[in-house]
PDB file of C-alpha atoms in Angstrom:
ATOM      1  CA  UNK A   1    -196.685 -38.077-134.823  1.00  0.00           C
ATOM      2  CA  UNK A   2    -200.079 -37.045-134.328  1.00  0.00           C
ATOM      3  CA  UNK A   3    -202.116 -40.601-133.982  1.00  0.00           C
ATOM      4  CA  UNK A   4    -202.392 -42.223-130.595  1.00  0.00           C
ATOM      5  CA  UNK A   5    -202.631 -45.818-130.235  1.00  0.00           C
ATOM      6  CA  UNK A   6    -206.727 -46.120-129.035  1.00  0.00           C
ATOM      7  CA  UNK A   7    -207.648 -44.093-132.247  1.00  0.00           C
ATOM      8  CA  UNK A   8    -205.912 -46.806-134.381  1.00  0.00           C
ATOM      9  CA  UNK A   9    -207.124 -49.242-132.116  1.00  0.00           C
ATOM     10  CA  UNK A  10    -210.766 -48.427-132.639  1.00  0.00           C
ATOM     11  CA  UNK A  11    -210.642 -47.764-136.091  1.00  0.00           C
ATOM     12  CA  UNK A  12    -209.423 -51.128-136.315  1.00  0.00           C
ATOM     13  CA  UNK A  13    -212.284 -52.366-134.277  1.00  0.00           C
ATOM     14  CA  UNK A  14    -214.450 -50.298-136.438  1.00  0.00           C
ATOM     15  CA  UNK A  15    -212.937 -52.071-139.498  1.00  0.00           C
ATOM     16  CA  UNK A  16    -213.178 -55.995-138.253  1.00  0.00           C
ATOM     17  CA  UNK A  17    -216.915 -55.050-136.788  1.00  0.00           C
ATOM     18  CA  UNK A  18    -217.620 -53.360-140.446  1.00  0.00           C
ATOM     19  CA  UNK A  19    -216.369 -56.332-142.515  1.00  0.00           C
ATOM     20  CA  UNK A  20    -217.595 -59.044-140.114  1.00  0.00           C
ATOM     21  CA  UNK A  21    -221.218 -57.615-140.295  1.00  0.00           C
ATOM     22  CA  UNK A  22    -220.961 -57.515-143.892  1.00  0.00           C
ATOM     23  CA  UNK A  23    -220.167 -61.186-143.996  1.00  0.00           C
ATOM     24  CA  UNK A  24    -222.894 -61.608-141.634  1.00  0.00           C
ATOM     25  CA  UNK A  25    -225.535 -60.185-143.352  1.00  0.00           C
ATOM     26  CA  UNK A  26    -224.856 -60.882-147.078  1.00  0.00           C
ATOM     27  CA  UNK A  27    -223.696 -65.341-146.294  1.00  0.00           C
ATOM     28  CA  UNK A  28    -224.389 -66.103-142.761  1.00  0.00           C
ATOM     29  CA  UNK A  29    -227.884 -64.920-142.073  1.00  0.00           C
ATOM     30  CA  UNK A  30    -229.449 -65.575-145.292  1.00  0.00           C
ATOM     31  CA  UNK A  31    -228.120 -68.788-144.753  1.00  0.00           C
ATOM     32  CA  UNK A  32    -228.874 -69.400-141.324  1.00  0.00           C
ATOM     33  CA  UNK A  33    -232.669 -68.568-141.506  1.00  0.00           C
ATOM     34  CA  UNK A  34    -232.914 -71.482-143.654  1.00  0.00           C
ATOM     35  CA  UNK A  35    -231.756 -74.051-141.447  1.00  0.00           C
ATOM     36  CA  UNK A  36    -232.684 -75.331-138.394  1.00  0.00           C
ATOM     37  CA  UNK A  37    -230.674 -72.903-135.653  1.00  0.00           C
ATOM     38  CA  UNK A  38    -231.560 -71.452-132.811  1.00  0.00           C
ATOM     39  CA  UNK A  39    -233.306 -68.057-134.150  1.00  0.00           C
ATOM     40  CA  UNK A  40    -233.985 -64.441-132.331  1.00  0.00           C
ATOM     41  CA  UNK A  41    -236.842 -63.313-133.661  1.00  0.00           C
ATOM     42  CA  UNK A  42    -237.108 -59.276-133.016  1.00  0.00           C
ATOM     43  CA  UNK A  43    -239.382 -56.261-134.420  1.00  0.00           C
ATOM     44  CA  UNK A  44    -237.748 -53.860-136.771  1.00  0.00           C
ATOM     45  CA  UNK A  45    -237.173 -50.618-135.211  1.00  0.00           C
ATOM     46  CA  UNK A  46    -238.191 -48.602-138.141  1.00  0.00           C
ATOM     47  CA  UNK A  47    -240.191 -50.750-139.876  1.00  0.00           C
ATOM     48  CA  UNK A  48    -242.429 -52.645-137.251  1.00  0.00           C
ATOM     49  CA  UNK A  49    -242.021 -56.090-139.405  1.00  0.00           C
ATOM     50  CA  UNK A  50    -240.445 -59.454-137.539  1.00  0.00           C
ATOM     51  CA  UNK A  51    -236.441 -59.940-138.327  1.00  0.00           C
ATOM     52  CA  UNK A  52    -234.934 -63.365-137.603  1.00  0.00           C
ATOM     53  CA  UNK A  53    -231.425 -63.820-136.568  1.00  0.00           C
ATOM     54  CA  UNK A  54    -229.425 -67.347-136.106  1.00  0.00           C
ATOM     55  CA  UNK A  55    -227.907 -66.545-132.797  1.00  0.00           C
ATOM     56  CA  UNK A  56    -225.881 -69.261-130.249  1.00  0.00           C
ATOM     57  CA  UNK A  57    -226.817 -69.738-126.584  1.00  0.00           C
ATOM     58  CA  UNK A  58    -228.279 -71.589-124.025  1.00  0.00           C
ATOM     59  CA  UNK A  59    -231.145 -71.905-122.420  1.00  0.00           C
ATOM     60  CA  UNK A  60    -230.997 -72.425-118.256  1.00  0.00           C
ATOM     61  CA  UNK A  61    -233.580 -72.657-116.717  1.00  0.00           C
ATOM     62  CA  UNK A  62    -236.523 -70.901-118.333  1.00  0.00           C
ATOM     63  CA  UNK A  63    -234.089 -68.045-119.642  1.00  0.00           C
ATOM     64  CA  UNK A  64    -232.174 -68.393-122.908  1.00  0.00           C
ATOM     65  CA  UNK A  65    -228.612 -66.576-122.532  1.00  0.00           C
ATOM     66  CA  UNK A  66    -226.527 -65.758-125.612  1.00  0.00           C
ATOM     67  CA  UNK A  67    -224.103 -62.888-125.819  1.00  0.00           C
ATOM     68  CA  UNK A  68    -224.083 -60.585-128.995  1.00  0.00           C
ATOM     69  CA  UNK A  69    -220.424 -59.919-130.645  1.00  0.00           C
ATOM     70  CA  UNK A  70    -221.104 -56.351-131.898  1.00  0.00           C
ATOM     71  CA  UNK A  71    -222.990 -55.506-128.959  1.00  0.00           C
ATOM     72  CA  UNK A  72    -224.967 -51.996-129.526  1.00  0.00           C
ATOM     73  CA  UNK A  73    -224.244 -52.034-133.183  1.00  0.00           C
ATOM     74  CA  UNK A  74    -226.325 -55.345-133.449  1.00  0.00           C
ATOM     75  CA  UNK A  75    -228.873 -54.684-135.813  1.00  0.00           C
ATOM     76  CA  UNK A  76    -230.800 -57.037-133.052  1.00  0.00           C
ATOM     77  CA  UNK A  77    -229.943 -55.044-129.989  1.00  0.00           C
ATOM     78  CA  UNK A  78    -230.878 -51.851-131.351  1.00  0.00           C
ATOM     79  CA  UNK A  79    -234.069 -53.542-132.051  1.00  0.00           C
ATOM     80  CA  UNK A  80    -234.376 -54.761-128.699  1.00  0.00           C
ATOM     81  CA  UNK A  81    -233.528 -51.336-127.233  1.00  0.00           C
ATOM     82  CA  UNK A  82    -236.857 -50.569-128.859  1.00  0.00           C
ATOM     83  CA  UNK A  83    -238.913 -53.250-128.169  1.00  0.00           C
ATOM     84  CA  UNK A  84    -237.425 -55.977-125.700  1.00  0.00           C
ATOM     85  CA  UNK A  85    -240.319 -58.462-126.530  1.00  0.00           C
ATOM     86  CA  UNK A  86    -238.674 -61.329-128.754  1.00  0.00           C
ATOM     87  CA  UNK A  87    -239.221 -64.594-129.906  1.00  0.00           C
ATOM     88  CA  UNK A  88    -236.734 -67.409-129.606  1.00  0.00           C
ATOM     89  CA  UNK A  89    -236.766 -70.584-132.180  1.00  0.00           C
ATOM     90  CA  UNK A  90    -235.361 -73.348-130.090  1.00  0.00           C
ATOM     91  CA  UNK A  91    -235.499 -77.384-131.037  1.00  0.00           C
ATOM     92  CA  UNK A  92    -238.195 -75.957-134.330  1.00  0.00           C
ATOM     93  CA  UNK A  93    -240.325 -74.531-131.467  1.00  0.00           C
ATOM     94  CA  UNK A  94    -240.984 -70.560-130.618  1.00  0.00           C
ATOM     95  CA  UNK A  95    -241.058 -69.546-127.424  1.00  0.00           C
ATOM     96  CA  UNK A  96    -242.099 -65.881-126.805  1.00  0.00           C
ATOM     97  CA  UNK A  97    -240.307 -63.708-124.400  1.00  0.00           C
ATOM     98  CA  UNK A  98    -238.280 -60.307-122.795  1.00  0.00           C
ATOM     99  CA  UNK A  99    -234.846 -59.576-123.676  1.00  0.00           C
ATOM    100  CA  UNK A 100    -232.507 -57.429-121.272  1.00  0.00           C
ATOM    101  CA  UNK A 101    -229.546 -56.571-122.258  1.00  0.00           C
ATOM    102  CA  UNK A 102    -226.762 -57.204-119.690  1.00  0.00           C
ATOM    103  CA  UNK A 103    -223.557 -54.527-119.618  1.00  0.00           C
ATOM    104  CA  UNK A 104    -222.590 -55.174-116.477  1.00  0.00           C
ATOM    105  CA  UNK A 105    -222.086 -59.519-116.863  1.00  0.00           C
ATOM    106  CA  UNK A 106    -218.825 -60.377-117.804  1.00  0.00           C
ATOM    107  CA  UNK A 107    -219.476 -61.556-121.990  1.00  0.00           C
ATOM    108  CA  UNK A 108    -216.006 -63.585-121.828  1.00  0.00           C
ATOM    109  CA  UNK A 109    -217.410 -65.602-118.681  1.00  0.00           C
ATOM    110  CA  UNK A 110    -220.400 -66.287-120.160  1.00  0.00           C
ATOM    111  CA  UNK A 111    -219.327 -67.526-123.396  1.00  0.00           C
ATOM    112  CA  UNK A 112    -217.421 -70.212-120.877  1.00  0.00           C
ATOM    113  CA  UNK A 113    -220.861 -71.460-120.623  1.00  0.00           C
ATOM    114  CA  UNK A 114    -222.598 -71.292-123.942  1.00  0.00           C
ATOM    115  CA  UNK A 115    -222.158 -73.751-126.398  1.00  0.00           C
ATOM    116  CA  UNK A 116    -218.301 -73.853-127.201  1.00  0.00           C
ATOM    117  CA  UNK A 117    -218.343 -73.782-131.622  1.00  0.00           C
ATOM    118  CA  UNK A 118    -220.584 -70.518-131.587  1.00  0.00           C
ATOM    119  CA  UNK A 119    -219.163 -69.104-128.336  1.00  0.00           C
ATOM    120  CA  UNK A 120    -215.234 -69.766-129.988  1.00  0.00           C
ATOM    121  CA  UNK A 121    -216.641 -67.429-133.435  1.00  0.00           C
ATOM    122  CA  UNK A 122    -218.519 -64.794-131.383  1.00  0.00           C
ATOM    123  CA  UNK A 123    -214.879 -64.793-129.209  1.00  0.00           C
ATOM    124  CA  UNK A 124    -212.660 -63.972-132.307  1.00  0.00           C
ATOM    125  CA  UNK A 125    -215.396 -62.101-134.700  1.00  0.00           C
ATOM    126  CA  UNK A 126    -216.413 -60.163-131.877  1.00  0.00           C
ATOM    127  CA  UNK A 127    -215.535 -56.378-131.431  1.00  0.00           C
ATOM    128  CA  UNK A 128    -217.764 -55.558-128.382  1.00  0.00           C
ATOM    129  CA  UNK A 129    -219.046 -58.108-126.668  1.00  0.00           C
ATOM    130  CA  UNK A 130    -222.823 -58.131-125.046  1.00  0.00           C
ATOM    131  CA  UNK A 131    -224.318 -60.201-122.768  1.00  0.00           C
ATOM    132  CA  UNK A 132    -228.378 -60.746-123.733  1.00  0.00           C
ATOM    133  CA  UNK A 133    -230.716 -62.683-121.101  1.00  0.00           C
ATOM    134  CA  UNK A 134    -234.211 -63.796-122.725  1.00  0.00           C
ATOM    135  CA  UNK A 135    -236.663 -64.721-120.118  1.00  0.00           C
ATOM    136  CA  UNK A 136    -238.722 -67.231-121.385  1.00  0.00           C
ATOM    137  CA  UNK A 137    -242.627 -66.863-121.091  1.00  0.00           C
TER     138      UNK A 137
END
């Protein structure tokens, strides 16, 4: 047999990550930025203009944690990578601030203290968990 196991393995991961963003993208978002959720505000990499995101997190303090299910294939975090400056739509209010992204937290620990609905779908649509720290200006 010429497969081995982690090559299946990530092409399922590829798989659940491709279908889930699809889902995300085409229902979920469009949805979401009509309502009033928590939103991630970020600047398109390529194109420069503001893209909104519902995300789930928590803010602590004068930082707003959340962890990202797709991690560097986030639309969002590769739009961070570019330009960490962010806004964050909390209660109807933005607050600007800086987003680092965290590879070395533990995601599954953190989602322990996030809010438990979104933190239970990020833990079973997620394929590679990130944890994301704004801090709050």
């Amino acid at each position: 047999m010429t497969r081995v196991w982690p090559l299946a393995l990530n092409e399922g991961v590829s798989l659940k990550r491709a279908v889930v963003h699809r889902m995300q993208r085409l229902v979920v978002n469009p949805v979401g930025r009509q309502l009033p959720v928590t939103m991630l505000e970020t600047t398109g990499r390529r194109s420069g203009q503001p893209r909104h995101t519902p995300v789930g997190g928590r803010v602590v303090g004068n930082q707003f944690w959340m962890v990202s299910e797709h991690g560097d294939h986030s639309d969002y975090v590769r739009n961070i990578k570019a330009n960490p400056t962010v806004r964050v739509r909390l209660g109807g209010q933005w607050r600007n601030g800086t987003a680092h992204l965290l590879p070395d937290d533990d995601p599954l620990q953190r989602l322990g203290n996030l809010p438990r609905v979104n933190s239970t779908v990020v833990r079973i649509m997620g394929s590679e968990l990130l944890t994301i720290r704004v801090d709050l200006d």
